[in-house]
Amino acid sequence: GEVVRVDPTGPLVVSIGGGVDLAVDAAIAGVGILWLFEDWVRPHFESGALEPVLEPWWQSFPGPFLYYPGRRLVPAPLRAFIDYIKTPAGRGP
């Protein structure tokens, strides 16, 4: 097939759903700044790959919170999700 090169001129918009690695890689490559949870980018700050900016304006994040009806008879998929979120792997990169 033919290789086509496109130089984008607009902003890069990435959703958290699956684009966290893309956003971090783009910031490391110098595309621009990103706004993510501090815990997710802390390793990149510590390695020197990223530099924190505007720290006085960072907001604290006490969550996440999950609201669901009752503690009895929690459906198995919801129970699995809750258990996963409580693990280190479920807390983000």
Short mmCIF file of N, CA and C in Angstrom, two decimals:
data_model
loop_
_atom_site.label_atom_id
_atom_site.label_comp_id
_atom_site.label_asym_id
_atom_site.label_seq_id
_atom_site.Cartn_x
_atom_site.Cartn_y
_atom_site.Cartn_z
N GLY A 1 0.80 -1.18 0.00
CA GLY A 1 0.00 0.00 0.00
C GLY A 1 0.86 1.25 0.00
N GLU A 2 0.21 2.32 -0.25
CA GLU A 2 0.85 3.63 -0.31
C GLU A 2 0.95 4.23 1.09
N VAL A 3 2.09 4.80 1.41
CA VAL A 3 2.29 5.48 2.69
C VAL A 3 1.89 6.94 2.51
N VAL A 4 1.01 7.42 3.38
CA VAL A 4 0.56 8.80 3.34
C VAL A 4 0.97 9.48 4.63
N ARG A 5 1.62 10.62 4.52
CA ARG A 5 2.03 11.36 5.71
C ARG A 5 1.12 12.56 5.88
N VAL A 6 0.61 12.72 7.09
CA VAL A 6 -0.27 13.83 7.41
C VAL A 6 0.32 14.57 8.60
N ASP A 7 0.47 15.87 8.48
CA ASP A 7 0.94 16.70 9.60
C ASP A 7 -0.27 17.37 10.22
N PRO A 8 -0.75 16.86 11.36
CA PRO A 8 -1.93 17.44 11.98
C PRO A 8 -1.64 18.86 12.47
N THR A 9 -2.65 19.71 12.38
CA THR A 9 -2.49 21.10 12.81
C THR A 9 -3.31 21.43 14.04
N GLY A 10 -4.20 20.56 14.42
CA GLY A 10 -5.06 20.83 15.56
C GLY A 10 -4.54 20.21 16.83
N PRO A 11 -5.31 20.36 17.91
CA PRO A 11 -4.89 19.79 19.19
C PRO A 11 -5.05 18.27 19.21
N LEU A 12 -4.26 17.62 20.05
CA LEU A 12 -4.39 16.18 20.28
C LEU A 12 -5.31 16.01 21.48
N VAL A 13 -6.43 15.36 21.27
CA VAL A 13 -7.39 15.12 22.34
C VAL A 13 -7.43 13.62 22.57
N VAL A 14 -7.18 13.21 23.81
CA VAL A 14 -7.11 11.79 24.15
C VAL A 14 -8.08 11.51 25.29
N SER A 15 -8.85 10.44 25.17
CA SER A 15 -9.75 10.07 26.26
C SER A 15 -9.01 9.18 27.25
N ILE A 16 -9.42 9.25 28.49
CA ILE A 16 -8.79 8.45 29.54
C ILE A 16 -9.04 6.96 29.30
N GLY A 17 -10.15 6.61 28.66
CA GLY A 17 -10.53 5.22 28.48
C GLY A 17 -9.44 4.30 28.02
N GLY A 18 -8.66 4.69 27.08
CA GLY A 18 -7.60 3.82 26.60
C GLY A 18 -6.41 4.60 26.10
N GLY A 19 -6.45 5.90 26.29
CA GLY A 19 -5.41 6.74 25.72
C GLY A 19 -4.41 7.31 26.69
N VAL A 20 -4.36 6.81 27.92
CA VAL A 20 -3.42 7.36 28.90
C VAL A 20 -2.00 7.20 28.41
N ASP A 21 -1.64 6.01 27.93
CA ASP A 21 -0.28 5.79 27.44
C ASP A 21 0.03 6.69 26.25
N LEU A 22 -0.95 6.88 25.36
CA LEU A 22 -0.76 7.76 24.21
C LEU A 22 -0.51 9.19 24.68
N ALA A 23 -1.30 9.66 25.65
CA ALA A 23 -1.13 11.02 26.16
C ALA A 23 0.24 11.21 26.80
N VAL A 24 0.65 10.25 27.60
CA VAL A 24 1.96 10.34 28.26
C VAL A 24 3.08 10.30 27.22
N ASP A 25 2.99 9.38 26.27
CA ASP A 25 4.02 9.28 25.23
C ASP A 25 4.10 10.57 24.42
N ALA A 26 2.94 11.17 24.12
CA ALA A 26 2.93 12.42 23.36
C ALA A 26 3.58 13.55 24.15
N ALA A 27 3.28 13.63 25.44
CA ALA A 27 3.89 14.67 26.28
C ALA A 27 5.40 14.47 26.37
N ILE A 28 5.84 13.24 26.53
CA ILE A 28 7.28 12.95 26.59
C ILE A 28 7.95 13.33 25.27
N ALA A 29 7.24 13.13 24.15
CA ALA A 29 7.79 13.46 22.83
C ALA A 29 7.78 14.96 22.55
N GLY A 30 7.18 15.74 23.46
CA GLY A 30 7.18 17.19 23.29
C GLY A 30 5.98 17.76 22.57
N VAL A 31 4.91 16.98 22.43
CA VAL A 31 3.72 17.46 21.74
C VAL A 31 3.04 18.57 22.53
N GLY A 32 3.08 18.49 23.85
CA GLY A 32 2.44 19.51 24.68
C GLY A 32 2.36 19.04 26.11
N ILE A 33 1.47 19.68 26.86
CA ILE A 33 1.30 19.30 28.26
C ILE A 33 0.09 18.39 28.39
N LEU A 34 0.03 17.68 29.50
CA LEU A 34 -1.12 16.83 29.75
C LEU A 34 -1.60 17.03 31.17
N TRP A 35 -2.83 16.64 31.40
CA TRP A 35 -3.45 16.79 32.70
C TRP A 35 -4.02 15.43 33.09
N LEU A 36 -3.32 14.75 33.99
CA LEU A 36 -3.74 13.44 34.47
C LEU A 36 -3.58 13.38 35.97
N PHE A 37 -4.05 12.31 36.57
CA PHE A 37 -3.87 12.12 37.99
C PHE A 37 -2.39 12.04 38.30
N GLU A 38 -1.99 12.70 39.37
CA GLU A 38 -0.58 12.76 39.74
C GLU A 38 0.03 11.36 39.89
N ASP A 39 -0.71 10.46 40.50
CA ASP A 39 -0.20 9.10 40.71
C ASP A 39 0.14 8.42 39.38
N TRP A 40 -0.57 8.76 38.32
CA TRP A 40 -0.35 8.12 37.03
C TRP A 40 0.93 8.60 36.36
N VAL A 41 1.34 9.84 36.64
CA VAL A 41 2.52 10.39 35.97
C VAL A 41 3.72 10.54 36.91
N ARG A 42 3.55 10.26 38.18
CA ARG A 42 4.64 10.39 39.15
C ARG A 42 5.90 9.64 38.71
N PRO A 43 5.80 8.40 38.21
CA PRO A 43 7.03 7.71 37.77
C PRO A 43 7.77 8.48 36.68
N HIS A 44 7.04 9.17 35.82
CA HIS A 44 7.67 9.94 34.75
C HIS A 44 8.30 11.22 35.28
N PHE A 45 7.73 11.79 36.35
CA PHE A 45 8.37 12.93 37.02
C PHE A 45 9.68 12.47 37.66
N GLU A 46 9.61 11.33 38.33
CA GLU A 46 10.79 10.83 39.05
C GLU A 46 11.92 10.43 38.10
N SER A 47 11.56 9.94 36.92
CA SER A 47 12.60 9.55 35.95
C SER A 47 13.15 10.74 35.18
N GLY A 48 12.45 11.87 35.27
CA GLY A 48 12.88 13.06 34.54
C GLY A 48 12.30 13.15 33.14
N ALA A 49 11.49 12.18 32.74
CA ALA A 49 10.89 12.19 31.41
C ALA A 49 9.87 13.33 31.28
N LEU A 50 9.18 13.64 32.37
CA LEU A 50 8.22 14.74 32.39
C LEU A 50 8.58 15.68 33.53
N GLU A 51 8.19 16.94 33.37
CA GLU A 51 8.44 17.93 34.40
C GLU A 51 7.10 18.52 34.84
N PRO A 52 6.82 18.54 36.14
CA PRO A 52 5.55 19.10 36.59
C PRO A 52 5.50 20.61 36.34
N VAL A 53 4.32 21.10 35.97
CA VAL A 53 4.10 22.53 35.77
C VAL A 53 2.85 22.96 36.51
N LEU A 54 2.78 24.23 36.86
CA LEU A 54 1.61 24.84 37.49
C LEU A 54 1.18 24.13 38.77
N GLU A 55 2.14 23.63 39.53
CA GLU A 55 1.82 22.87 40.75
C GLU A 55 0.94 23.62 41.74
N PRO A 56 1.08 24.95 41.89
CA PRO A 56 0.20 25.64 42.85
C PRO A 56 -1.29 25.53 42.49
N TRP A 57 -1.61 25.19 41.26
CA TRP A 57 -3.00 25.10 40.84
C TRP A 57 -3.50 23.66 40.73
N TRP A 58 -2.67 22.69 41.10
CA TRP A 58 -3.13 21.30 41.07
C TRP A 58 -4.26 21.12 42.07
N GLN A 59 -5.25 20.36 41.68
CA GLN A 59 -6.35 20.05 42.58
C GLN A 59 -6.11 18.69 43.22
N SER A 60 -6.54 18.57 44.47
CA SER A 60 -6.42 17.27 45.12
C SER A 60 -7.51 16.35 44.59
N PHE A 61 -7.24 15.07 44.66
CA PHE A 61 -8.20 14.08 44.17
C PHE A 61 -8.39 13.01 45.23
N PRO A 62 -9.49 13.07 45.97
CA PRO A 62 -9.71 12.10 47.04
C PRO A 62 -10.33 10.79 46.56
N GLY A 63 -10.78 10.70 45.34
CA GLY A 63 -11.54 9.56 44.85
C GLY A 63 -10.67 8.47 44.29
N PRO A 64 -11.19 7.60 43.47
CA PRO A 64 -12.55 7.63 42.96
C PRO A 64 -13.57 7.09 43.95
N PHE A 65 -14.81 7.41 43.68
CA PHE A 65 -15.90 6.91 44.50
C PHE A 65 -16.84 6.11 43.62
N LEU A 66 -17.39 5.06 44.17
CA LEU A 66 -18.33 4.23 43.44
C LEU A 66 -19.58 4.10 44.29
N TYR A 67 -20.70 4.49 43.74
CA TYR A 67 -21.97 4.41 44.46
C TYR A 67 -22.83 3.32 43.82
N TYR A 68 -23.34 2.44 44.66
CA TYR A 68 -24.20 1.38 44.17
C TYR A 68 -25.18 1.03 45.28
N PRO A 69 -26.35 0.50 44.93
CA PRO A 69 -27.38 0.24 45.94
C PRO A 69 -27.05 -0.95 46.83
N GLY A 70 -26.95 -0.71 48.10
CA GLY A 70 -26.80 -1.77 49.08
C GLY A 70 -25.50 -2.54 49.03
N ARG A 71 -25.27 -3.30 50.08
CA ARG A 71 -24.09 -4.16 50.16
C ARG A 71 -24.48 -5.62 50.01
N ARG A 72 -25.73 -5.90 50.12
CA ARG A 72 -26.20 -7.28 49.98
C ARG A 72 -26.53 -7.55 48.53
N LEU A 73 -26.28 -8.75 48.12
CA LEU A 73 -26.61 -9.20 46.77
C LEU A 73 -25.98 -8.34 45.68
N VAL A 74 -24.71 -8.04 45.83
CA VAL A 74 -23.99 -7.30 44.80
C VAL A 74 -23.76 -8.23 43.61
N PRO A 75 -24.17 -7.83 42.40
CA PRO A 75 -23.98 -8.70 41.24
C PRO A 75 -22.50 -9.04 41.05
N ALA A 76 -22.24 -10.25 40.59
CA ALA A 76 -20.86 -10.73 40.44
C ALA A 76 -19.98 -9.81 39.59
N PRO A 77 -20.47 -9.27 38.45
CA PRO A 77 -19.61 -8.38 37.67
C PRO A 77 -19.23 -7.11 38.46
N LEU A 78 -20.17 -6.56 39.21
CA LEU A 78 -19.87 -5.38 40.01
C LEU A 78 -18.89 -5.73 41.12
N ARG A 79 -19.07 -6.88 41.77
CA ARG A 79 -18.15 -7.30 42.82
C ARG A 79 -16.74 -7.47 42.26
N ALA A 80 -16.63 -8.05 41.06
CA ALA A 80 -15.31 -8.22 40.43
C ALA A 80 -14.68 -6.87 40.13
N PHE A 81 -15.48 -5.92 39.66
CA PHE A 81 -14.96 -4.58 39.37
C PHE A 81 -14.48 -3.89 40.64
N ILE A 82 -15.27 -3.96 41.70
CA ILE A 82 -14.89 -3.35 42.99
C ILE A 82 -13.59 -3.97 43.50
N ASP A 83 -13.49 -5.28 43.45
CA ASP A 83 -12.28 -5.95 43.92
C ASP A 83 -11.07 -5.55 43.09
N TYR A 84 -11.26 -5.40 41.78
CA TYR A 84 -10.16 -5.01 40.91
C TYR A 84 -9.70 -3.58 41.20
N ILE A 85 -10.63 -2.67 41.34
CA ILE A 85 -10.28 -1.26 41.59
C ILE A 85 -9.50 -1.11 42.89
N LYS A 86 -9.73 -1.97 43.83
CA LYS A 86 -9.02 -1.90 45.11
C LYS A 86 -7.58 -2.41 45.03
N THR A 87 -7.21 -3.05 43.92
CA THR A 87 -5.84 -3.57 43.77
C THR A 87 -4.94 -2.48 43.19
N PRO A 88 -3.63 -2.59 43.38
CA PRO A 88 -2.71 -1.61 42.77
C PRO A 88 -2.85 -1.54 41.25
N ALA A 89 -3.09 -2.68 40.60
CA ALA A 89 -3.23 -2.68 39.13
C ALA A 89 -4.46 -1.90 38.70
N GLY A 90 -5.50 -1.90 39.53
CA GLY A 90 -6.73 -1.21 39.18
C GLY A 90 -6.69 0.28 39.43
N ARG A 91 -5.62 0.77 40.02
CA ARG A 91 -5.53 2.20 40.34
C ARG A 91 -4.84 3.01 39.27
N GLY A 92 -4.52 2.39 38.16
CA GLY A 92 -3.92 3.14 37.06
C GLY A 92 -2.48 2.76 36.82
N PRO A 93 -1.94 3.33 35.74
CA PRO A 93 -0.57 2.99 35.35
C PRO A 93 0.46 3.38 36.39
#
